PDB file of C-alpha atoms in Angstrom:
ATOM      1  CA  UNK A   1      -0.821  11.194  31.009  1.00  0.00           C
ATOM      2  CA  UNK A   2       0.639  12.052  27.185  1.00  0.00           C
ATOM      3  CA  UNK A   3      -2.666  11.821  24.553  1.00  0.00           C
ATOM      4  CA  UNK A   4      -1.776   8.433  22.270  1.00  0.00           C
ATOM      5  CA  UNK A   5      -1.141   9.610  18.948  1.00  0.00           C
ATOM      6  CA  UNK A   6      -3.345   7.741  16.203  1.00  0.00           C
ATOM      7  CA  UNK A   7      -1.609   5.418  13.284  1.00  0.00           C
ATOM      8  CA  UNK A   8      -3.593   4.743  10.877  1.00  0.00           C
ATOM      9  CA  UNK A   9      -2.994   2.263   8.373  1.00  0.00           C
ATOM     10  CA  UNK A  10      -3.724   0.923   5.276  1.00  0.00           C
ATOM     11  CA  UNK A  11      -2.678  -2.322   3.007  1.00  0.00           C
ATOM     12  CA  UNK A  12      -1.428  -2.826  -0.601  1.00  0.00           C
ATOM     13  CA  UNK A  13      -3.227  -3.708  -3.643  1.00  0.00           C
ATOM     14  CA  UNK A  14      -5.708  -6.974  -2.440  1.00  0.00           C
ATOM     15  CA  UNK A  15      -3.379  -7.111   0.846  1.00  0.00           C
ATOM     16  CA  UNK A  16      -5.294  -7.623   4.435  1.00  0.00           C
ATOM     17  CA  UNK A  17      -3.965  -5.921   7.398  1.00  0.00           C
ATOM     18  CA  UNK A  18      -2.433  -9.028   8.409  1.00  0.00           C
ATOM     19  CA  UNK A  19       0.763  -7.691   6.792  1.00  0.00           C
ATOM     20  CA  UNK A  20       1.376  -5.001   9.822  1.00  0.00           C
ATOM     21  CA  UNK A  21       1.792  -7.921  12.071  1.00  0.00           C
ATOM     22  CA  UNK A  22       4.866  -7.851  12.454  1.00  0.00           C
ATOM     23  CA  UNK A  23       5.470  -4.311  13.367  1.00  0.00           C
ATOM     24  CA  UNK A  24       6.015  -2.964  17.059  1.00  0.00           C
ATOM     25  CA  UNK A  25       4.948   0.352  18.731  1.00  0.00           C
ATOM     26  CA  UNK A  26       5.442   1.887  21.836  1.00  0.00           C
ATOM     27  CA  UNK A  27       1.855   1.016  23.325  1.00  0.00           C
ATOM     28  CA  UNK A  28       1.866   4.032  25.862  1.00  0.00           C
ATOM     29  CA  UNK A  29       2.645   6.662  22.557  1.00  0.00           C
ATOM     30  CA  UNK A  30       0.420   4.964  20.038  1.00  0.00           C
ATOM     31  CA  UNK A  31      -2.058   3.551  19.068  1.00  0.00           C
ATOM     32  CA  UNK A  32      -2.461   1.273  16.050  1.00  0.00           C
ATOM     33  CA  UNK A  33      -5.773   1.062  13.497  1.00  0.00           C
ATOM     34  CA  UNK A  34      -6.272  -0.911  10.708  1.00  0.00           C
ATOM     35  CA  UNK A  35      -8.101   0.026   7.897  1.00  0.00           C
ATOM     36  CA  UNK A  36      -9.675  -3.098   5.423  1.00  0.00           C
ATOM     37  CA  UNK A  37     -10.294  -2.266   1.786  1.00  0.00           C
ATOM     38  CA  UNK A  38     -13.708  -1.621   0.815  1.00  0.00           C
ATOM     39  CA  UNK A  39     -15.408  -2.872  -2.273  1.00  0.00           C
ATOM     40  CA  UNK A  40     -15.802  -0.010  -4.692  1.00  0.00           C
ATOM     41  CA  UNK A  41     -19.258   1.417  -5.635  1.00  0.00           C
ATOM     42  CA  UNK A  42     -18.462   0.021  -9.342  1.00  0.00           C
ATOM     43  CA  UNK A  43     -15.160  -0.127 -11.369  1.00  0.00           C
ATOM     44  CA  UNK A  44     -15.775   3.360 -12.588  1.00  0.00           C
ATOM     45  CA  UNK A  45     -15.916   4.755  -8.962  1.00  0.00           C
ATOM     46  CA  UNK A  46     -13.434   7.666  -8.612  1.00  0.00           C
ATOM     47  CA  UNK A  47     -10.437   7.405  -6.196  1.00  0.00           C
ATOM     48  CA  UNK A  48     -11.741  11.164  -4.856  1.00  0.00           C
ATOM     49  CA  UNK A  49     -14.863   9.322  -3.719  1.00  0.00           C
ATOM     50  CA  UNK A  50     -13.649   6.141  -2.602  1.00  0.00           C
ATOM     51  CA  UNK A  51     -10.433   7.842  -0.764  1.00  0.00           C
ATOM     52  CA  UNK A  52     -13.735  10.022   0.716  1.00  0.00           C
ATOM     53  CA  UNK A  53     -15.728   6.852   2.137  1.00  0.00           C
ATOM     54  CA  UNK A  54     -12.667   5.370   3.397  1.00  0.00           C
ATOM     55  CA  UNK A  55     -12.809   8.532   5.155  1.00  0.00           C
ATOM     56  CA  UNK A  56     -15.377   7.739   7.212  1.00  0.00           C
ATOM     57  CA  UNK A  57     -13.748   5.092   9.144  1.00  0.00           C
ATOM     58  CA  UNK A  58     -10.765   7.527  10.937  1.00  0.00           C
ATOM     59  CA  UNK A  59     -12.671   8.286  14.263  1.00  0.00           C
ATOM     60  CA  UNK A  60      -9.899  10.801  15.831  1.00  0.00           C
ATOM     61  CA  UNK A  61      -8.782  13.941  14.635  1.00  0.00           C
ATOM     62  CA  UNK A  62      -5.491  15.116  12.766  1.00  0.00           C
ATOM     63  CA  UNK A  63      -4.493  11.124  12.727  1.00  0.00           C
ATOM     64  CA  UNK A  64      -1.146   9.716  11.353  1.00  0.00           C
ATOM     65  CA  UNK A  65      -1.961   8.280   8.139  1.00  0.00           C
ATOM     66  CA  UNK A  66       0.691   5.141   6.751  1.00  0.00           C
ATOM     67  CA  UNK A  67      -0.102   3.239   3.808  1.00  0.00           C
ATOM     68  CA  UNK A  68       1.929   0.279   1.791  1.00  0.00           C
ATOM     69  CA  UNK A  69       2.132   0.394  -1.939  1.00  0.00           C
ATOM     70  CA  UNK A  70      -1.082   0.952  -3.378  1.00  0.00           C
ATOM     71  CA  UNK A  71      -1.924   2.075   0.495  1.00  0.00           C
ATOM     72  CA  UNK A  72       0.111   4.532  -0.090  1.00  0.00           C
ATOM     73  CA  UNK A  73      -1.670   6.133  -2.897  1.00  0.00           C
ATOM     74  CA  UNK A  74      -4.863   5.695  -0.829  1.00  0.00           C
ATOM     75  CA  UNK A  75      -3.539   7.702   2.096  1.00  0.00           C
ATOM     76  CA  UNK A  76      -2.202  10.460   0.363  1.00  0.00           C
ATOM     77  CA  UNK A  77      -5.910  10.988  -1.599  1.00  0.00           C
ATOM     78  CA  UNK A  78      -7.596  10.847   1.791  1.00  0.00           C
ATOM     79  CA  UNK A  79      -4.994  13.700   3.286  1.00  0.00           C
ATOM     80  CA  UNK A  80      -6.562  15.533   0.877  1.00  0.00           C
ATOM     81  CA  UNK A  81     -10.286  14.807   2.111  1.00  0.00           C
ATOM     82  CA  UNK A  82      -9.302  14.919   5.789  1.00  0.00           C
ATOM     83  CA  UNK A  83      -6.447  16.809   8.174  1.00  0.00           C
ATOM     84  CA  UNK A  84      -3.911  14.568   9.309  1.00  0.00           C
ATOM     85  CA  UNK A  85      -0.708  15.311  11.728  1.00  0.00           C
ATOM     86  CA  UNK A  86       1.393  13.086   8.665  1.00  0.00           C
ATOM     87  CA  UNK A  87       1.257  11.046   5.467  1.00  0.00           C
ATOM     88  CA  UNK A  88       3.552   8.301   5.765  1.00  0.00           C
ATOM     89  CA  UNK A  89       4.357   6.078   2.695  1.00  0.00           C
ATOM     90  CA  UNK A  90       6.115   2.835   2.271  1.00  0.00           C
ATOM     91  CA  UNK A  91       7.377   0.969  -1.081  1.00  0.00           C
ATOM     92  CA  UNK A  92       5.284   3.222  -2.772  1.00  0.00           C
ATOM     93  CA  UNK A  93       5.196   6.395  -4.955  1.00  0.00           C
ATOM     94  CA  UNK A  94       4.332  10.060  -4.447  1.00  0.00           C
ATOM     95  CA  UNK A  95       3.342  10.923  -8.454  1.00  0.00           C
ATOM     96  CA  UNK A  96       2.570   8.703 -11.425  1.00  0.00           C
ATOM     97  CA  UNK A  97       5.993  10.285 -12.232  1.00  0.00           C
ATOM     98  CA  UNK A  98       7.593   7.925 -10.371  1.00  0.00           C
ATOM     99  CA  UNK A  99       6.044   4.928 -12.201  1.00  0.00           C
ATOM    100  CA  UNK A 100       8.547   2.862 -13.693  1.00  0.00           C
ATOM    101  CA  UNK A 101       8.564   3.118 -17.342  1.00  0.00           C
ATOM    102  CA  UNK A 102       7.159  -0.596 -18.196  1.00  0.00           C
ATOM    103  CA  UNK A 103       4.017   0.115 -15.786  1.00  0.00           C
ATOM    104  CA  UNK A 104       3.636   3.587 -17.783  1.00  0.00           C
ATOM    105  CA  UNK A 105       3.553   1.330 -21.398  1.00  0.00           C
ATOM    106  CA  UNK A 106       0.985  -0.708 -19.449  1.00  0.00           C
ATOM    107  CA  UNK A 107      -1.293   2.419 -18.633  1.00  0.00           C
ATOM    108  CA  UNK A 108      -1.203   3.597 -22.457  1.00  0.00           C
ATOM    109  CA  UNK A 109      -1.676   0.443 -24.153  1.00  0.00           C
ATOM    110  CA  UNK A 110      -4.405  -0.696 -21.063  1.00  0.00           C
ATOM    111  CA  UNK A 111      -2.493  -4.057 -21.284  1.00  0.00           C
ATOM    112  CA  UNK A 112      -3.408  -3.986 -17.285  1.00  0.00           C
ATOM    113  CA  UNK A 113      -6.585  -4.752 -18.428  1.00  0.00           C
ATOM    114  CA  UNK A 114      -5.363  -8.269 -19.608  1.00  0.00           C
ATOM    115  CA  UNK A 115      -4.395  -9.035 -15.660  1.00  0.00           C
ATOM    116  CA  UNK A 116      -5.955 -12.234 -14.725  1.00  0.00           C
ATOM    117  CA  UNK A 117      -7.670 -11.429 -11.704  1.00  0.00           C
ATOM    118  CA  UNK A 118      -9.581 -14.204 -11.461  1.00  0.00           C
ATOM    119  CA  UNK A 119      -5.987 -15.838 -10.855  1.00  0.00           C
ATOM    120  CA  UNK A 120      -5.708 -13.883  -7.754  1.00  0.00           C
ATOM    121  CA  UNK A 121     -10.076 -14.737  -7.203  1.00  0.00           C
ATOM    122  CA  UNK A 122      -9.224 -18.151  -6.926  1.00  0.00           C
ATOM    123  CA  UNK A 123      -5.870 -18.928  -6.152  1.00  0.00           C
ATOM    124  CA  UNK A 124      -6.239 -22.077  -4.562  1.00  0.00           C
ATOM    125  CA  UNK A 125      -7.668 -22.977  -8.401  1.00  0.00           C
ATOM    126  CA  UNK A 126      -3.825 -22.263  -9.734  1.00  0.00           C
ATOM    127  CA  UNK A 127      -1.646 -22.905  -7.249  1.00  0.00           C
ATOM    128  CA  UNK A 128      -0.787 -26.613  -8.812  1.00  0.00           C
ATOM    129  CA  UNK A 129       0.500 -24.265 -11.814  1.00  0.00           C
ATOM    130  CA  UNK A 130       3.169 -22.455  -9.705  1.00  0.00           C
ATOM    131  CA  UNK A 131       6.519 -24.634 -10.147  1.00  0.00           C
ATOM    132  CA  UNK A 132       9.700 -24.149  -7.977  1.00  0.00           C
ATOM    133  CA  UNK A 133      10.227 -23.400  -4.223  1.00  0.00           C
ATOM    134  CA  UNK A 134      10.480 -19.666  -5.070  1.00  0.00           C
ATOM    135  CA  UNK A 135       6.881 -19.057  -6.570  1.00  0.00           C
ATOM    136  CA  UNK A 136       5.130 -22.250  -4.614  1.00  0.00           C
ATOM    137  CA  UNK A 137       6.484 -20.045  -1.372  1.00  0.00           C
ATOM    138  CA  UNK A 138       4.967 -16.572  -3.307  1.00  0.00           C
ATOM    139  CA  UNK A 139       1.729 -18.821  -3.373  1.00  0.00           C
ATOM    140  CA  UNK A 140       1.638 -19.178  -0.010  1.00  0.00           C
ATOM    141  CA  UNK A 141       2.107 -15.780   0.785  1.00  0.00           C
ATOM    142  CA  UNK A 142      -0.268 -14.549  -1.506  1.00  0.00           C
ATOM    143  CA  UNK A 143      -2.866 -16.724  -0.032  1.00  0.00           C
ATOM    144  CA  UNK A 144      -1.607 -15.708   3.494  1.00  0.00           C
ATOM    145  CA  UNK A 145      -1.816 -11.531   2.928  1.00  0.00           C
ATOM    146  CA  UNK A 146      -3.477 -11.333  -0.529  1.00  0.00           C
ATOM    147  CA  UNK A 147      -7.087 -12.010   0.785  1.00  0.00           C
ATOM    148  CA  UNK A 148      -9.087  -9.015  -1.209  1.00  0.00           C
ATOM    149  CA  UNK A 149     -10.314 -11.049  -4.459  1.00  0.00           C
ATOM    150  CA  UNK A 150     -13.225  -9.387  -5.498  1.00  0.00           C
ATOM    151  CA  UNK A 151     -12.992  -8.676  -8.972  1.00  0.00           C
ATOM    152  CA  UNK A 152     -14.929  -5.382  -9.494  1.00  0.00           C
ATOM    153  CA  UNK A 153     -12.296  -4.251  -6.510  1.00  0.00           C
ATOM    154  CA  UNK A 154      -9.287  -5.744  -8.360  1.00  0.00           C
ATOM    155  CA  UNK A 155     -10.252  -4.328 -11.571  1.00  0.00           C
ATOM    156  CA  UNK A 156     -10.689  -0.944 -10.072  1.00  0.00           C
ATOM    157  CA  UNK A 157      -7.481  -0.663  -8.093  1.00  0.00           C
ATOM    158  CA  UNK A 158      -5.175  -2.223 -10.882  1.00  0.00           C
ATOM    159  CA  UNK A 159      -6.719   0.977 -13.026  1.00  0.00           C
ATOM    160  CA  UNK A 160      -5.884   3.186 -10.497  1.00  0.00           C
ATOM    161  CA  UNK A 161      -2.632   2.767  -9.411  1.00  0.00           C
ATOM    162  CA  UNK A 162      -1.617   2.794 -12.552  1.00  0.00           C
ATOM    163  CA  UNK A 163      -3.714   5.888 -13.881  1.00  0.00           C
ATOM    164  CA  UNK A 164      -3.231   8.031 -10.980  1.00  0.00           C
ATOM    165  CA  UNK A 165      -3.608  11.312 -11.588  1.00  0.00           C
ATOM    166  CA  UNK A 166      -1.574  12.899  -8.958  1.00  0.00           C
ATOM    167  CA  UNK A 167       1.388  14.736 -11.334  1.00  0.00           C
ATOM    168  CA  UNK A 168       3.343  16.162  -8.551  1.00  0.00           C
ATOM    169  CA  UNK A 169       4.423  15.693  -4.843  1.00  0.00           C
ATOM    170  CA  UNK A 170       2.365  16.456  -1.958  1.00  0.00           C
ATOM    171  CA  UNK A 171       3.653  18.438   0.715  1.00  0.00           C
ATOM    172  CA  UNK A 172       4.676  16.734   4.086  1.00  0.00           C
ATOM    173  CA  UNK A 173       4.672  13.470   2.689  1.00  0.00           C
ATOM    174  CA  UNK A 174       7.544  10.863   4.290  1.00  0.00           C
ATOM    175  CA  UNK A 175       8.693   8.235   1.930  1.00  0.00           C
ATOM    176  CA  UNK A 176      10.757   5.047   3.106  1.00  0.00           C
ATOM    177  CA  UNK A 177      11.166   2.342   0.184  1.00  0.00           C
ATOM    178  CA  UNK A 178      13.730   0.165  -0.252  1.00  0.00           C
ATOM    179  CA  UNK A 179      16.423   0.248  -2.757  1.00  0.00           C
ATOM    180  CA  UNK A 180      15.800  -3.300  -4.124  1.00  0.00           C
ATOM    181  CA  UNK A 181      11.843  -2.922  -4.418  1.00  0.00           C
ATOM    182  CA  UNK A 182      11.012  -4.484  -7.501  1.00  0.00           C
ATOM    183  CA  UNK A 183       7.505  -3.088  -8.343  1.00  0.00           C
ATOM    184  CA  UNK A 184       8.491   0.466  -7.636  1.00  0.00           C
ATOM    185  CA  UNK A 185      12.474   0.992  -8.363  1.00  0.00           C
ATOM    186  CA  UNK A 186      14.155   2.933  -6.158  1.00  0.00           C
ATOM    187  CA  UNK A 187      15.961   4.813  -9.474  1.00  0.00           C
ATOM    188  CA  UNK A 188      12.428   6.401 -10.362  1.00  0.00           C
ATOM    189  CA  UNK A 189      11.569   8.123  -6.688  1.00  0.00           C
ATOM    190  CA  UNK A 190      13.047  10.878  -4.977  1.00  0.00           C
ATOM    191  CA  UNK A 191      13.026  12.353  -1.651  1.00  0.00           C
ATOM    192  CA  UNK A 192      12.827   8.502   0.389  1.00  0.00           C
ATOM    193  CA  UNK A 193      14.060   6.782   3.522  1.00  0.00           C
ATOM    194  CA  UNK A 194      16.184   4.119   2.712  1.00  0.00           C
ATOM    195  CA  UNK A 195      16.067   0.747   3.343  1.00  0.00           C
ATOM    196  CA  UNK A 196      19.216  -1.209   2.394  1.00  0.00           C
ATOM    197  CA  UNK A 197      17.614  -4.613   0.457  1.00  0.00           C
ATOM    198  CA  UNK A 198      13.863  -3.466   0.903  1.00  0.00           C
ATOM    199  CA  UNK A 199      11.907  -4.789  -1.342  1.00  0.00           C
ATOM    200  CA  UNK A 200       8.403  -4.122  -2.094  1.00  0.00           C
ATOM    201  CA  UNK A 201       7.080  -6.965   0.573  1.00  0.00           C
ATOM    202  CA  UNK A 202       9.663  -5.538   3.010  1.00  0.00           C
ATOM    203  CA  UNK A 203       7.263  -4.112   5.439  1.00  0.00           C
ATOM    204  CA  UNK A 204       6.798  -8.633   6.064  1.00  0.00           C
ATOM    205  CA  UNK A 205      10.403  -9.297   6.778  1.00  0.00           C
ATOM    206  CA  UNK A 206      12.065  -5.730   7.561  1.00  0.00           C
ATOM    207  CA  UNK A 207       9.415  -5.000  10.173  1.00  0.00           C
ATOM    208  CA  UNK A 208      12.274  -4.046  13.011  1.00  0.00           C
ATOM    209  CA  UNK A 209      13.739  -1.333  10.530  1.00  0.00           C
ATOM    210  CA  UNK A 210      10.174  -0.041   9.573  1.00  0.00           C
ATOM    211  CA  UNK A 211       8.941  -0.144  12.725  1.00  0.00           C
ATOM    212  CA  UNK A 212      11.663   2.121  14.422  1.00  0.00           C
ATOM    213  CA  UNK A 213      11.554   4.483  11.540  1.00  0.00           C
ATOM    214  CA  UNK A 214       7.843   5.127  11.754  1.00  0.00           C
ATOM    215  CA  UNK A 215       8.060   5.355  15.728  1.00  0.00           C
ATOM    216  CA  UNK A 216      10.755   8.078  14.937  1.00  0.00           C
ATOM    217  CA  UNK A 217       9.120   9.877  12.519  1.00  0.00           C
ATOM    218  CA  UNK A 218       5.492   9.772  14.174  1.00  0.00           C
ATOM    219  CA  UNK A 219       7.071  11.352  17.451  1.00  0.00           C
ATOM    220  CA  UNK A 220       9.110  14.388  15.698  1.00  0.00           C
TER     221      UNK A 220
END
């Protein structure tokens, strides 16, 4: 009998791993893992050394590594600590040159640092201030996927997706984002999978799509 081959996955930015649910695999070719966030050592903690600890939960060798958003950043700094068969990236980026241009003002004038993350902390708190079907349905979601709310962890991934150091593209890296994402523009990255509407919660509600990309990808 064929060895599985070994997905590996990790969330966006707060995100549990609740939002792979609704992807499907070929059970007898794969096998899925799901990697939680940790809570960093301290808001100063680099992303070398906490990509290294999250390290230390892939238990098989030369593993498929996929990642969503910020996930995405996090698998591509632990392909540097660890051999994998692939780096696979979704509505994400592959350089802070692929930033768009108002999170790049953000980064130099550290208006992240503003971010109300004791919003996200507590959302139940706030959720009588969202107004309108659209955002009271965002608040649901949020409460639904968004489920990391520790604040020394919020504080330390908002910095670091947005002062990523990584200045050029990996090697081997495979890139599917949608061409209506909304965090990430599909105008500021190159070298993607397209995924006609995607937008940057796509991997929710174009799961099908996703899923029989990544199947096709992680067999080649």
């Amino acid at each position: 009998m064929k060895q599985k081959t070994h997905l590996y996955f990790v969330p966006g930015l707060a995100a549990n791993t609740k939002i792979f649910e609704y992807l499907r695999f070929d059970h007898n070719l794969f096998e899925a893992h799901f990697l939680d966030w940790i809570i960093p050592l301290s808001t100063n903690e680099s992303i070398e050394s906490y990509a290294s600890r999250m390290c230390t939960h892939i238990k098989h060798e030369k593993p498929i590594l996929i990642g969503v958003s910020f996930g995405g950043v996090m698998v591509q700094e632990m392909s540097k600590v660890i051999e994998t068969k692939k780096t696979i990236i979704i509505s994400s980026i592959k350089s802070n040159k692929e930033l768009p241009n108002r999170l790049k003002i953000a980064q130099k004038t550290k208006a992240y640092k503003l971010f109300p993350t004791k919003v996200v902390e507590n959302i139940e708190d706030y959720e009588h201030f969202f107004w309108g079907n659209y955002l009271k349905k965002r608040a649901e979601l949020y409460k639904m996927y968004l489920s990391i709310r520790n604040a020394t962890y919020l504080e330390w991934a908002i910095h670091n997706i947005l002062n990523w150091k990584q200045d050029f593209e990996l090697e081997n890296i495979i890139h599917i984002h949608g061409n209506k994402d909304e965090v990430f523009p599909s105008k500021h990255i190159k070298n993607y999978i397209e995924i006609n509407n995607g937008t940057h919660i796509m991997i929710l509600n174009k799961a099908r799509i996703i899923s029989e990309i990544l199947e096709e990808q992680c067999i080649c």
